[in-house]
PDB file of N, CA and C in Angstrom:
ATOM      1  N   UNK A   1      90.449  25.953-102.102  1.00 41.00           N
ATOM      2  CA  UNK A   1      88.979  26.547-102.046  1.00 41.00           C
ATOM      3  C   UNK A   1      88.235  25.731-103.021  1.00 41.00           C
ATOM      4  N   UNK A   2      87.046  25.310-102.692  1.00 44.00           N
ATOM      5  CA  UNK A   2      86.258  24.690-103.596  1.00 44.00           C
ATOM      6  C   UNK A   2      85.453  25.844-104.390  1.00 44.00           C
ATOM      7  N   UNK A   3      85.541  25.777-105.727  1.00 48.00           N
ATOM      8  CA  UNK A   3      84.715  26.919-106.323  1.00 48.00           C
ATOM      9  C   UNK A   3      83.300  26.427-106.507  1.00 48.00           C
ATOM     10  N   UNK A   4      82.956  25.413-106.016  1.00 57.00           N
ATOM     11  CA  UNK A   4      81.437  25.205-106.026  1.00 57.00           C
ATOM     12  C   UNK A   4      80.890  25.701-104.590  1.00 57.00           C
ATOM     13  N   UNK A   5      81.747  26.337-103.813  1.00 76.00           N
ATOM     14  CA  UNK A   5      81.220  26.976-102.643  1.00 76.00           C
ATOM     15  C   UNK A   5      80.039  27.988-102.989  1.00 76.00           C
ATOM     16  N   UNK A   6      79.011  27.826-102.368  1.00 89.00           N
ATOM     17  CA  UNK A   6      77.827  28.651-102.869  1.00 89.00           C
ATOM     18  C   UNK A   6      77.832  30.049-102.376  1.00 89.00           C
ATOM     19  N   UNK A   7      78.972  30.472-101.579  1.00 93.00           N
ATOM     20  CA  UNK A   7      79.002  31.774-101.380  1.00 93.00           C
ATOM     21  C   UNK A   7      79.076  32.595-102.670  1.00 93.00           C
ATOM     22  N   UNK A   8      79.656  31.958-103.760  1.00 92.00           N
ATOM     23  CA  UNK A   8      79.762  32.654-104.961  1.00 92.00           C
ATOM     24  C   UNK A   8      78.470  32.983-105.686  1.00 92.00           C
ATOM     25  N   UNK A   9      77.336  32.578-105.103  1.00 94.00           N
ATOM     26  CA  UNK A   9      76.111  32.801-105.573  1.00 94.00           C
ATOM     27  C   UNK A   9      75.475  34.145-105.278  1.00 94.00           C
ATOM     28  N   UNK A  10      76.177  34.793-104.180  1.00 97.00           N
ATOM     29  CA  UNK A  10      75.895  36.224-103.748  1.00 97.00           C
ATOM     30  C   UNK A  10      75.955  37.139-104.990  1.00 97.00           C
ATOM     31  N   UNK A  11      74.958  38.027-105.074  1.00 97.00           N
ATOM     32  CA  UNK A  11      75.059  39.031-106.299  1.00 97.00           C
ATOM     33  C   UNK A  11      75.202  40.299-105.887  1.00 97.00           C
ATOM     34  N   UNK A  12      76.216  41.024-106.620  1.00 97.00           N
ATOM     35  CA  UNK A  12      76.525  42.413-106.343  1.00 97.00           C
ATOM     36  C   UNK A  12      75.583  43.322-106.268  1.00 97.00           C
ATOM     37  N   UNK A  13      75.440  44.044-105.166  1.00 98.00           N
ATOM     38  CA  UNK A  13      74.349  45.087-105.062  1.00 98.00           C
ATOM     39  C   UNK A  13      73.059  44.646-104.515  1.00 98.00           C
ATOM     40  N   UNK A  14      72.882  43.341-104.261  1.00 98.00           N
ATOM     41  CA  UNK A  14      71.779  42.819-103.589  1.00 98.00           C
ATOM     42  C   UNK A  14      71.914  42.901-102.039  1.00 98.00           C
ATOM     43  N   UNK A  15      70.753  42.941-101.354  1.00 98.00           N
ATOM     44  CA  UNK A  15      70.739  42.938 -99.929  1.00 98.00           C
ATOM     45  C   UNK A  15      70.428  41.597 -99.331  1.00 98.00           C
ATOM     46  N   UNK A  16      71.130  41.220 -98.502  1.00 98.00           N
ATOM     47  CA  UNK A  16      70.971  39.987 -97.850  1.00 98.00           C
ATOM     48  C   UNK A  16      70.713  40.026 -96.291  1.00 98.00           C
ATOM     49  N   UNK A  17      69.924  39.155 -95.812  1.00 98.00           N
ATOM     50  CA  UNK A  17      69.576  39.011 -94.294  1.00 98.00           C
ATOM     51  C   UNK A  17      70.130  37.653 -93.905  1.00 98.00           C
ATOM     52  N   UNK A  18      70.733  37.615 -92.629  1.00 98.00           N
ATOM     53  CA  UNK A  18      71.101  36.397 -92.030  1.00 98.00           C
ATOM     54  C   UNK A  18      70.009  35.659 -91.510  1.00 98.00           C
ATOM     55  N   UNK A  19      69.800  34.467 -92.032  1.00 98.00           N
ATOM     56  CA  UNK A  19      68.644  33.829 -91.503  1.00 98.00           C
ATOM     57  C   UNK A  19      68.960  32.459 -90.532  1.00 98.00           C
ATOM     58  N   UNK A  20      70.323  32.224 -90.548  1.00 98.00           N
ATOM     59  CA  UNK A  20      70.796  31.161 -89.560  1.00 98.00           C
ATOM     60  C   UNK A  20      72.161  31.731 -89.146  1.00 98.00           C
ATOM     61  N   UNK A  21      72.294  31.684 -87.865  1.00 98.00           N
ATOM     62  CA  UNK A  21      73.470  32.252 -87.184  1.00 98.00           C
ATOM     63  C   UNK A  21      74.765  31.579 -87.664  1.00 98.00           C
ATOM     64  N   UNK A  22      75.922  32.302 -87.624  1.00 98.00           N
ATOM     65  CA  UNK A  22      77.202  31.631 -88.055  1.00 98.00           C
ATOM     66  C   UNK A  22      78.335  32.513 -87.578  1.00 98.00           C
ATOM     67  N   UNK A  23      79.461  31.936 -87.453  1.00 97.00           N
ATOM     68  CA  UNK A  23      80.681  32.549 -86.998  1.00 97.00           C
ATOM     69  C   UNK A  23      81.674  32.684 -88.071  1.00 97.00           C
ATOM     70  N   UNK A  24      82.281  33.965 -88.292  1.00 98.00           N
ATOM     71  CA  UNK A  24      83.281  33.974 -89.394  1.00 98.00           C
ATOM     72  C   UNK A  24      84.772  33.623 -88.763  1.00 98.00           C
ATOM     73  N   UNK A  25      85.886  33.724 -89.522  1.00 97.00           N
ATOM     74  CA  UNK A  25      87.129  33.447 -89.067  1.00 97.00           C
ATOM     75  C   UNK A  25      87.548  34.244 -87.841  1.00 97.00           C
ATOM     76  N   UNK A  26      87.111  35.529 -87.660  1.00 97.00           N
ATOM     77  CA  UNK A  26      87.587  36.250 -86.457  1.00 97.00           C
ATOM     78  C   UNK A  26      86.680  36.048 -85.337  1.00 97.00           C
ATOM     79  N   UNK A  27      85.780  35.029 -85.434  1.00 97.00           N
ATOM     80  CA  UNK A  27      84.963  34.631 -84.381  1.00 97.00           C
ATOM     81  C   UNK A  27      83.721  35.728 -84.234  1.00 97.00           C
ATOM     82  N   UNK A  28      83.419  36.534 -85.184  1.00 97.00           N
ATOM     83  CA  UNK A  28      82.480  37.475 -85.124  1.00 97.00           C
ATOM     84  C   UNK A  28      81.003  36.703 -85.447  1.00 97.00           C
ATOM     85  N   UNK A  29      80.121  36.790 -84.485  1.00 98.00           N
ATOM     86  CA  UNK A  29      78.865  36.119 -84.634  1.00 98.00           C
ATOM     87  C   UNK A  29      77.966  36.861 -85.466  1.00 98.00           C
ATOM     88  N   UNK A  30      77.476  36.374 -86.433  1.00 98.00           N
ATOM     89  CA  UNK A  30      76.428  37.017 -87.438  1.00 98.00           C
ATOM     90  C   UNK A  30      75.187  36.422 -87.003  1.00 98.00           C
ATOM     91  N   UNK A  31      74.325  37.291 -86.456  1.00 98.00           N
ATOM     92  CA  UNK A  31      73.106  37.008 -85.932  1.00 98.00           C
ATOM     93  C   UNK A  31      71.933  36.869 -86.740  1.00 98.00           C
ATOM     94  N   UNK A  32      70.903  36.210 -86.583  1.00 98.00           N
ATOM     95  CA  UNK A  32      69.716  36.254 -87.358  1.00 98.00           C
ATOM     96  C   UNK A  32      69.175  37.706 -87.374  1.00 98.00           C
ATOM     97  N   UNK A  33      68.823  38.263 -88.706  1.00 98.00           N
ATOM     98  CA  UNK A  33      68.214  39.514 -88.774  1.00 98.00           C
ATOM     99  C   UNK A  33      69.326  40.468 -89.162  1.00 98.00           C
ATOM    100  N   UNK A  34      70.653  40.190 -89.181  1.00 98.00           N
ATOM    101  CA  UNK A  34      71.732  40.911 -89.622  1.00 98.00           C
ATOM    102  C   UNK A  34      71.598  41.327 -91.093  1.00 98.00           C
ATOM    103  N   UNK A  35      71.584  42.430 -91.496  1.00 98.00           N
ATOM    104  CA  UNK A  35      71.472  42.920 -92.858  1.00 98.00           C
ATOM    105  C   UNK A  35      72.634  43.693 -93.468  1.00 98.00           C
ATOM    106  N   UNK A  36      72.910  43.252 -94.727  1.00 98.00           N
ATOM    107  CA  UNK A  36      73.970  43.997 -95.571  1.00 98.00           C
ATOM    108  C   UNK A  36      73.925  43.788 -96.925  1.00 98.00           C
ATOM    109  N   UNK A  37      74.452  44.800 -97.619  1.00 98.00           N
ATOM    110  CA  UNK A  37      74.531  44.718 -99.163  1.00 98.00           C
ATOM    111  C   UNK A  37      75.810  44.249 -99.552  1.00 98.00           C
ATOM    112  N   UNK A  38      75.800  43.153-100.525  1.00 98.00           N
ATOM    113  CA  UNK A  38      76.882  42.429-100.900  1.00 98.00           C
ATOM    114  C   UNK A  38      77.715  43.334-102.016  1.00 98.00           C
ATOM    115  N   UNK A  39      78.913  43.372-101.841  1.00 98.00           N
ATOM    116  CA  UNK A  39      79.800  43.939-102.751  1.00 98.00           C
ATOM    117  C   UNK A  39      80.591  43.121-103.570  1.00 98.00           C
ATOM    118  N   UNK A  40      81.488  42.262-102.908  1.00 97.00           N
ATOM    119  CA  UNK A  40      82.228  41.409-103.581  1.00 97.00           C
ATOM    120  C   UNK A  40      83.002  40.363-102.610  1.00 97.00           C
ATOM    121  N   UNK A  41      83.567  39.344-103.145  1.00 96.00           N
ATOM    122  CA  UNK A  41      84.493  38.392-102.395  1.00 96.00           C
ATOM    123  C   UNK A  41      85.833  38.408-103.165  1.00 96.00           C
ATOM    124  N   UNK A  42      86.964  38.158-102.106  1.00 95.00           N
ATOM    125  CA  UNK A  42      88.151  37.975-102.810  1.00 95.00           C
ATOM    126  C   UNK A  42      88.793  36.719-102.164  1.00 95.00           C
ATOM    127  N   UNK A  43      89.579  36.010-102.880  1.00 92.00           N
ATOM    128  CA  UNK A  43      90.154  34.774-102.396  1.00 92.00           C
ATOM    129  C   UNK A  43      91.688  34.882-102.448  1.00 92.00           C
ATOM    130  N   UNK A  44      92.132  34.551-101.227  1.00 89.00           N
ATOM    131  CA  UNK A  44      93.553  34.604-101.008  1.00 89.00           C
ATOM    132  C   UNK A  44      94.251  33.082-100.946  1.00 89.00           C
ATOM    133  N   UNK A  45      94.828  32.613-101.943  1.00 87.00           N
ATOM    134  CA  UNK A  45      95.265  31.135-101.912  1.00 87.00           C
ATOM    135  C   UNK A  45      96.009  30.780-100.710  1.00 87.00           C
ATOM    136  N   UNK A  46      96.791  31.759-100.218  1.00 83.00           N
ATOM    137  CA  UNK A  46      97.752  31.546 -98.932  1.00 83.00           C
ATOM    138  C   UNK A  46      96.784  31.258 -97.796  1.00 83.00           C
ATOM    139  N   UNK A  47      96.683  29.913 -97.188  1.00 86.00           N
ATOM    140  CA  UNK A  47      95.747  29.638 -96.135  1.00 86.00           C
ATOM    141  C   UNK A  47      94.331  29.641 -96.601  1.00 86.00           C
ATOM    142  N   UNK A  48      94.046  29.636 -97.891  1.00 92.00           N
ATOM    143  CA  UNK A  48      92.598  29.350 -98.250  1.00 92.00           C
ATOM    144  C   UNK A  48      91.619  30.564 -97.770  1.00 92.00           C
ATOM    145  N   UNK A  49      92.227  31.825 -97.671  1.00 94.00           N
ATOM    146  CA  UNK A  49      91.448  32.825 -97.017  1.00 94.00           C
ATOM    147  C   UNK A  49      90.450  33.403 -98.074  1.00 94.00           C
ATOM    148  N   UNK A  50      89.320  33.882 -97.562  1.00 95.00           N
ATOM    149  CA  UNK A  50      88.181  34.409 -98.425  1.00 95.00           C
ATOM    150  C   UNK A  50      87.703  35.644 -97.579  1.00 95.00           C
ATOM    151  N   UNK A  51      87.570  36.699 -98.344  1.00 96.00           N
ATOM    152  CA  UNK A  51      87.222  38.086 -97.621  1.00 96.00           C
ATOM    153  C   UNK A  51      85.896  38.423 -98.298  1.00 96.00           C
ATOM    154  N   UNK A  52      84.925  38.669 -97.449  1.00 97.00           N
ATOM    155  CA  UNK A  52      83.524  39.213 -97.982  1.00 97.00           C
ATOM    156  C   UNK A  52      83.572  40.575 -97.755  1.00 97.00           C
ATOM    157  N   UNK A  53      83.179  41.406 -98.721  1.00 98.00           N
ATOM    158  CA  UNK A  53      83.095  42.929 -98.686  1.00 98.00           C
ATOM    159  C   UNK A  53      81.605  43.022 -98.804  1.00 98.00           C
ATOM    160  N   UNK A  54      81.136  43.896 -97.789  1.00 98.00           N
ATOM    161  CA  UNK A  54      79.755  44.225 -97.680  1.00 98.00           C
ATOM    162  C   UNK A  54      79.531  45.715 -97.288  1.00 98.00           C
ATOM    163  N   UNK A  55      78.364  46.209 -97.564  1.00 98.00           N
ATOM    164  CA  UNK A  55      77.982  47.688 -96.858  1.00 98.00           C
ATOM    165  C   UNK A  55      76.876  47.252 -95.867  1.00 98.00           C
ATOM    166  N   UNK A  56      77.364  47.671 -94.609  1.00 97.00           N
ATOM    167  CA  UNK A  56      76.433  47.329 -93.487  1.00 97.00           C
ATOM    168  C   UNK A  56      76.338  48.723 -92.652  1.00 97.00           C
ATOM    169  N   UNK A  57      75.116  49.087 -92.410  1.00 95.00           N
ATOM    170  CA  UNK A  57      74.785  50.361 -91.739  1.00 95.00           C
ATOM    171  C   UNK A  57      75.500  51.537 -92.391  1.00 95.00           C
ATOM    172  N   UNK A  58      75.489  51.550 -93.806  1.00 96.00           N
ATOM    173  CA  UNK A  58      76.168  52.709 -94.655  1.00 96.00           C
ATOM    174  C   UNK A  58      77.653  52.685 -94.535  1.00 96.00           C
ATOM    175  N   UNK A  59      78.261  51.603 -94.134  1.00 97.00           N
ATOM    176  CA  UNK A  59      79.566  51.640 -93.937  1.00 97.00           C
ATOM    177  C   UNK A  59      80.280  50.348 -94.678  1.00 97.00           C
ATOM    178  N   UNK A  60      81.319  50.493 -95.262  1.00 98.00           N
ATOM    179  CA  UNK A  60      82.140  49.265 -95.865  1.00 98.00           C
ATOM    180  C   UNK A  60      82.837  48.488 -94.612  1.00 98.00           C
ATOM    181  N   UNK A  61      82.309  47.059 -94.820  1.00 98.00           N
ATOM    182  CA  UNK A  61      82.802  46.131 -93.718  1.00 98.00           C
ATOM    183  C   UNK A  61      83.402  45.009 -94.541  1.00 98.00           C
ATOM    184  N   UNK A  62      84.405  44.430 -93.831  1.00 98.00           N
ATOM    185  CA  UNK A  62      84.817  43.221 -94.366  1.00 98.00           C
ATOM    186  C   UNK A  62      84.706  42.146 -93.450  1.00 98.00           C
ATOM    187  N   UNK A  63      84.514  40.838 -93.924  1.00 98.00           N
ATOM    188  CA  UNK A  63      84.465  39.726 -93.022  1.00 98.00           C
ATOM    189  C   UNK A  63      85.239  38.579 -93.637  1.00 98.00           C
ATOM    190  N   UNK A  64      86.108  38.011 -92.786  1.00 97.00           N
ATOM    191  CA  UNK A  64      87.062  37.037 -93.192  1.00 97.00           C
ATOM    192  C   UNK A  64      86.655  35.537 -92.828  1.00 97.00           C
ATOM    193  N   UNK A  65      86.928  34.744 -93.911  1.00 97.00           N
ATOM    194  CA  UNK A  65      86.674  33.243 -93.652  1.00 97.00           C
ATOM    195  C   UNK A  65      87.993  32.498 -94.106  1.00 97.00           C
ATOM    196  N   UNK A  66      88.063  31.382 -93.568  1.00 95.00           N
ATOM    197  CA  UNK A  66      89.044  30.329 -94.162  1.00 95.00           C
ATOM    198  C   UNK A  66      88.413  29.102 -94.554  1.00 95.00           C
ATOM    199  N   UNK A  67      88.720  28.762 -95.851  1.00 92.00           N
ATOM    200  CA  UNK A  67      88.211  27.540 -96.429  1.00 92.00           C
ATOM    201  C   UNK A  67      88.947  26.290 -96.104  1.00 92.00           C
ATOM    202  N   UNK A  68      89.058  25.917 -94.969  1.00 93.00           N
ATOM    203  CA  UNK A  68      89.681  24.793 -94.439  1.00 93.00           C
ATOM    204  C   UNK A  68      88.618  23.954 -93.574  1.00 93.00           C
ATOM    205  N   UNK A  69      88.798  22.575 -93.663  1.00 93.00           N
ATOM    206  CA  UNK A  69      87.893  21.853 -92.998  1.00 93.00           C
ATOM    207  C   UNK A  69      87.699  22.162 -91.633  1.00 93.00           C
ATOM    208  N   UNK A  70      88.755  22.605 -90.862  1.00 95.00           N
ATOM    209  CA  UNK A  70      88.702  22.899 -89.516  1.00 95.00           C
ATOM    210  C   UNK A  70      88.196  24.419 -89.264  1.00 95.00           C
ATOM    211  N   UNK A  71      88.010  25.103 -90.212  1.00 95.00           N
ATOM    212  CA  UNK A  71      87.567  26.539 -90.034  1.00 95.00           C
ATOM    213  C   UNK A  71      86.089  26.719 -90.729  1.00 95.00           C
ATOM    214  N   UNK A  72      85.880  27.506 -91.739  1.00 95.00           N
ATOM    215  CA  UNK A  72      84.722  27.785 -92.231  1.00 95.00           C
ATOM    216  C   UNK A  72      84.415  27.062 -93.613  1.00 95.00           C
ATOM    217  N   UNK A  73      84.937  26.129 -94.040  1.00 94.00           N
ATOM    218  CA  UNK A  73      84.826  25.475 -95.291  1.00 94.00           C
ATOM    219  C   UNK A  73      83.398  24.975 -95.599  1.00 94.00           C
ATOM    220  N   UNK A  74      82.904  24.345 -94.491  1.00 95.00           N
ATOM    221  CA  UNK A  74      81.448  23.856 -94.682  1.00 95.00           C
ATOM    222  C   UNK A  74      80.606  25.007 -94.821  1.00 95.00           C
ATOM    223  N   UNK A  75      80.738  26.100 -93.969  1.00 96.00           N
ATOM    224  CA  UNK A  75      79.860  27.229 -93.997  1.00 96.00           C
ATOM    225  C   UNK A  75      79.956  27.883 -95.382  1.00 96.00           C
ATOM    226  N   UNK A  76      81.109  27.986 -95.960  1.00 95.00           N
ATOM    227  CA  UNK A  76      81.160  28.590 -97.289  1.00 95.00           C
ATOM    228  C   UNK A  76      80.495  27.838 -98.261  1.00 95.00           C
ATOM    229  N   UNK A  77      80.687  26.509 -98.296  1.00 94.00           N
ATOM    230  CA  UNK A  77      80.122  25.479 -99.228  1.00 94.00           C
ATOM    231  C   UNK A  77      78.500  25.662 -99.056  1.00 94.00           C
ATOM    232  N   UNK A  78      78.001  26.093 -98.031  1.00 95.00           N
ATOM    233  CA  UNK A  78      76.368  25.974 -97.933  1.00 95.00           C
ATOM    234  C   UNK A  78      76.091  27.463 -97.518  1.00 95.00           C
ATOM    235  N   UNK A  79      76.834  28.529 -97.824  1.00 97.00           N
ATOM    236  CA  UNK A  79      76.481  29.871 -97.350  1.00 97.00           C
ATOM    237  C   UNK A  79      75.041  30.351 -97.689  1.00 97.00           C
ATOM    238  N   UNK A  80      74.423  29.923 -98.808  1.00 96.00           N
ATOM    239  CA  UNK A  80      73.078  30.471 -99.015  1.00 96.00           C
ATOM    240  C   UNK A  80      71.956  29.823 -98.158  1.00 96.00           C
ATOM    241  N   UNK A  81      72.649  28.812 -97.324  1.00 96.00           N
ATOM    242  CA  UNK A  81      71.565  28.292 -96.252  1.00 96.00           C
ATOM    243  C   UNK A  81      71.511  29.309 -95.113  1.00 96.00           C
ATOM    244  N   UNK A  82      72.456  30.158 -94.998  1.00 98.00           N
ATOM    245  CA  UNK A  82      72.749  31.039 -93.989  1.00 98.00           C
ATOM    246  C   UNK A  82      72.201  32.568 -94.214  1.00 98.00           C
ATOM    247  N   UNK A  83      71.918  32.901 -95.417  1.00 98.00           N
ATOM    248  CA  UNK A  83      71.619  34.167 -95.820  1.00 98.00           C
ATOM    249  C   UNK A  83      70.308  33.968 -96.882  1.00 98.00           C
ATOM    250  N   UNK A  84      69.576  35.010 -97.000  1.00 97.00           N
ATOM    251  CA  UNK A  84      68.420  35.229 -98.024  1.00 97.00           C
ATOM    252  C   UNK A  84      68.544  36.564 -98.646  1.00 97.00           C
ATOM    253  N   UNK A  85      68.318  36.667 -99.629  1.00 97.00           N
ATOM    254  CA  UNK A  85      68.188  37.902-100.501  1.00 97.00           C
ATOM    255  C   UNK A  85      66.862  38.575-100.135  1.00 97.00           C
ATOM    256  N   UNK A  86      66.945  39.865 -99.819  1.00 97.00           N
ATOM    257  CA  UNK A  86      65.579  40.564 -99.554  1.00 97.00           C
ATOM    258  C   UNK A  86      65.453  41.801-100.228  1.00 97.00           C
ATOM    259  N   UNK A  87      64.284  42.345-100.426  1.00 93.00           N
ATOM    260  CA  UNK A  87      64.069  43.626-101.109  1.00 93.00           C
ATOM    261  C   UNK A  87      63.866  44.667 -99.985  1.00 93.00           C
ATOM    262  N   UNK A  88      64.474  45.953-100.053  1.00 83.00           N
ATOM    263  CA  UNK A  88      64.249  46.825 -99.108  1.00 83.00           C
ATOM    264  C   UNK A  88      63.741  48.216 -99.675  1.00 83.00           C
TER     265      UNK A  88
END
């Protein structure tokens, strides 16, 4: 995992909105306008797995990614191009 991945720029407790559609490891489409509150990320070295923990629609939700070139590595490295911090 490249620790320069800008997914690590997300700030705990801030609300984010998807501004550019993307797919996660489970092939869930995150569409423009999706909103969630960031809680944390965890990294699992085995298979370069990264889990994003958010609060969405008042529920704890996890989204998985894999930081491998054939999976979501590029997305993770440019994650802030896909979301924006918003005030609600």
